[in-house]
Coordinates of C-alpha atoms in Angstrom, one line a residue:
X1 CA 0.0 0.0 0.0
X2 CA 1.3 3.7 -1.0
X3 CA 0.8 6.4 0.9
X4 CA 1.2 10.2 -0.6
X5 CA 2.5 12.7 1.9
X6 CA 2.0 16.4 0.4
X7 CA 3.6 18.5 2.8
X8 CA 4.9 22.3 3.0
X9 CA 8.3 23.2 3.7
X10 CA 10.2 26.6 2.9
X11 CA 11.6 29.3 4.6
X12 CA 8.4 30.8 5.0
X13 CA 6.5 27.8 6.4
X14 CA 9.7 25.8 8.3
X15 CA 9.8 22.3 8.6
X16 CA 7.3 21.6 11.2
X17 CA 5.0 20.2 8.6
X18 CA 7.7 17.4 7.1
X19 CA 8.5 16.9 10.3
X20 CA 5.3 15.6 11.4
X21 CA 4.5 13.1 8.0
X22 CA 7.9 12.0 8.4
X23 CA 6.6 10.8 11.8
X24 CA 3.4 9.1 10.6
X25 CA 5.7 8.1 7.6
X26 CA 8.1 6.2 9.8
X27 CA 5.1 5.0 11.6
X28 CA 3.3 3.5 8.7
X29 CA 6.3 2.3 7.3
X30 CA 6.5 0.0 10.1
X31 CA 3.3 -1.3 9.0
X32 CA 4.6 -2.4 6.0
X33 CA 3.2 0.7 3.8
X34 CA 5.1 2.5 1.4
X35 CA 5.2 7.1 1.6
X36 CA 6.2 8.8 -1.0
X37 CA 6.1 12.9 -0.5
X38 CA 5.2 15.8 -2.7
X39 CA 6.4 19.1 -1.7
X40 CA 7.7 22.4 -2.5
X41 CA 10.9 22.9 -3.8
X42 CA 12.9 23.6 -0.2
X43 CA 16.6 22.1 -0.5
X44 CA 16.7 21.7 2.9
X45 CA 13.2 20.2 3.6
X46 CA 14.9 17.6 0.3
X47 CA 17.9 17.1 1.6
X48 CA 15.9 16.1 5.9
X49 CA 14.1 13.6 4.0
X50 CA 16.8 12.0 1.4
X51 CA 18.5 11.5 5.0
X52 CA 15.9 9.9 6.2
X53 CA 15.6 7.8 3.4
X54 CA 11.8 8.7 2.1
X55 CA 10.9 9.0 -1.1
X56 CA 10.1 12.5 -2.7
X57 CA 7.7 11.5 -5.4
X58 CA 7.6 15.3 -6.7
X59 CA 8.2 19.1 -6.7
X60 CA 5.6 21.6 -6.4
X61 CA 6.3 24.6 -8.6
X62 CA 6.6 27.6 -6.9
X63 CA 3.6 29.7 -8.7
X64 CA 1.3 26.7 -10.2
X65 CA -1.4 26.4 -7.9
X66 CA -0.8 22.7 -6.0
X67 CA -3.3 21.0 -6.5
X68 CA -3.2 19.8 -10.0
X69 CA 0.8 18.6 -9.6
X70 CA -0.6 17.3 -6.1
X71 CA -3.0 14.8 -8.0
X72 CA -0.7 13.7 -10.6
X73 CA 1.5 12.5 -8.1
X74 CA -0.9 11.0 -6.3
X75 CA -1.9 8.5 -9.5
X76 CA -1.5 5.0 -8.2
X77 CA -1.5 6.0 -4.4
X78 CA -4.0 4.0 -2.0
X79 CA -4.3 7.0 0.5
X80 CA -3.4 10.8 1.0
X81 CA -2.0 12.4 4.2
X82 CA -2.1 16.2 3.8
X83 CA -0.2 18.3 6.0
X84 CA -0.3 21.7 4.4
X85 CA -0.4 25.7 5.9
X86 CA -2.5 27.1 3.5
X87 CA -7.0 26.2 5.0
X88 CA -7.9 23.4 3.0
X89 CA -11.1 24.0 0.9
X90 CA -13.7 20.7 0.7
X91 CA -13.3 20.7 -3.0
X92 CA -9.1 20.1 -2.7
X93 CA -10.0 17.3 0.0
X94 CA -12.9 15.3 -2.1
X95 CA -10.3 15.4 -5.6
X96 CA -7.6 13.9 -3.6
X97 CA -9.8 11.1 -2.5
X98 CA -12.2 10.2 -4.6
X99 CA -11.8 6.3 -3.6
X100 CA -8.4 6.4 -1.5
X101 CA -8.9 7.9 2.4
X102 CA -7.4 11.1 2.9
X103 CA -5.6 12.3 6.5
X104 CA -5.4 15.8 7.4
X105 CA -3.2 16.9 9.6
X106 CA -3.7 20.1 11.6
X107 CA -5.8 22.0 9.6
X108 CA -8.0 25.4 10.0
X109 CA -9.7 25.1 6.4
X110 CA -13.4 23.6 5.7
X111 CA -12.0 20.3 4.3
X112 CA -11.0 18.9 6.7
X113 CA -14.9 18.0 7.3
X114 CA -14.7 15.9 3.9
X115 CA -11.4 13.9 5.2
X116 CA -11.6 10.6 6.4
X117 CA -9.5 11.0 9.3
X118 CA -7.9 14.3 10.9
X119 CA -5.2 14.3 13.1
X120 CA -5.2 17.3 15.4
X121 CA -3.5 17.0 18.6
X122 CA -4.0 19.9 20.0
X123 CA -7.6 20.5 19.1
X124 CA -10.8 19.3 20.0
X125 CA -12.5 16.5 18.4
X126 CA -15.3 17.2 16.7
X127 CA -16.8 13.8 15.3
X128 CA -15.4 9.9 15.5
X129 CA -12.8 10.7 13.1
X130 CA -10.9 12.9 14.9
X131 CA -7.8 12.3 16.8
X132 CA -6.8 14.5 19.9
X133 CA -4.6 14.7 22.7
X134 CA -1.4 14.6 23.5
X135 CA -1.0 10.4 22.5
X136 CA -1.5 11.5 19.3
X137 CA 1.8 14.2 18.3
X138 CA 3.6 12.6 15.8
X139 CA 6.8 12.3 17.0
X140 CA 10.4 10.8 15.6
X141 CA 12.2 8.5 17.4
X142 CA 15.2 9.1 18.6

């Protein structure tokens, strides 16, 4: 099973968000599932997760809007995990599942009401499909 991860990363944005599906990445991995991540074109966001060994499926042009580039990538994955700054819109989240789950992560935007599951730790749950609290930070290991 495939997994994409589309993540920001830049100077403006930081790391935090590759940080996080490198977490769940690492997780699922040890479930036997494959990530592959699509993301902005940040050296240093490139260069954290060629050392971590994960798989950068593609670049996000720095003035085409994402989406489009997003689902292109996304051809032949089994689920989405989107960890983005920008509010998602409901539209962005139904494309990118259509018959493959989608996980938001920490998200202010309308879509995430369309995801299958959201991951906000720090938040407060607001149906079945959310998880909250502090068990649920993605974390690296040491």
């Amino acid at each position: 099973m495939t997994v994409l991860c589309w993540v920001d990363a830049g100077p403006a944005v930081g790391l935090g968000h590759v940080s996080r599906a490198l977490a769940l990445a690492e997780a699922l991995a040890e479930r036997g599932l494959t990530c592959r991540f699509v993301l902005p074109e940040d050296p240093t966001a490139r260069a954290w997760l060629k050392a971590a060994g994960a798989r950068v499926a593609a670049g996000l042009p720095e003035r085409d809007p994402a989406l489009p580039h997003v689902l292109a990538a996304a051809s032949g994955a089994d689920a989405v995990l989107v960890d983005v700054r920008h509010p998602l819109e409901r539209a962005e989240v139904r494309a990118l599942g259509g018959t493959r789950p989608v996980l938001v992560v920490e998200n202010p935007g309308p879509g995430v009401f369309n995801a299958d599951l959201v991951l906000a730790p720090f938040g407060h749950a607001r149906s079945e499909r959310w998880l909250t609290g502090a068990d649920y930070v993605p974390l690296r290991r040491a």
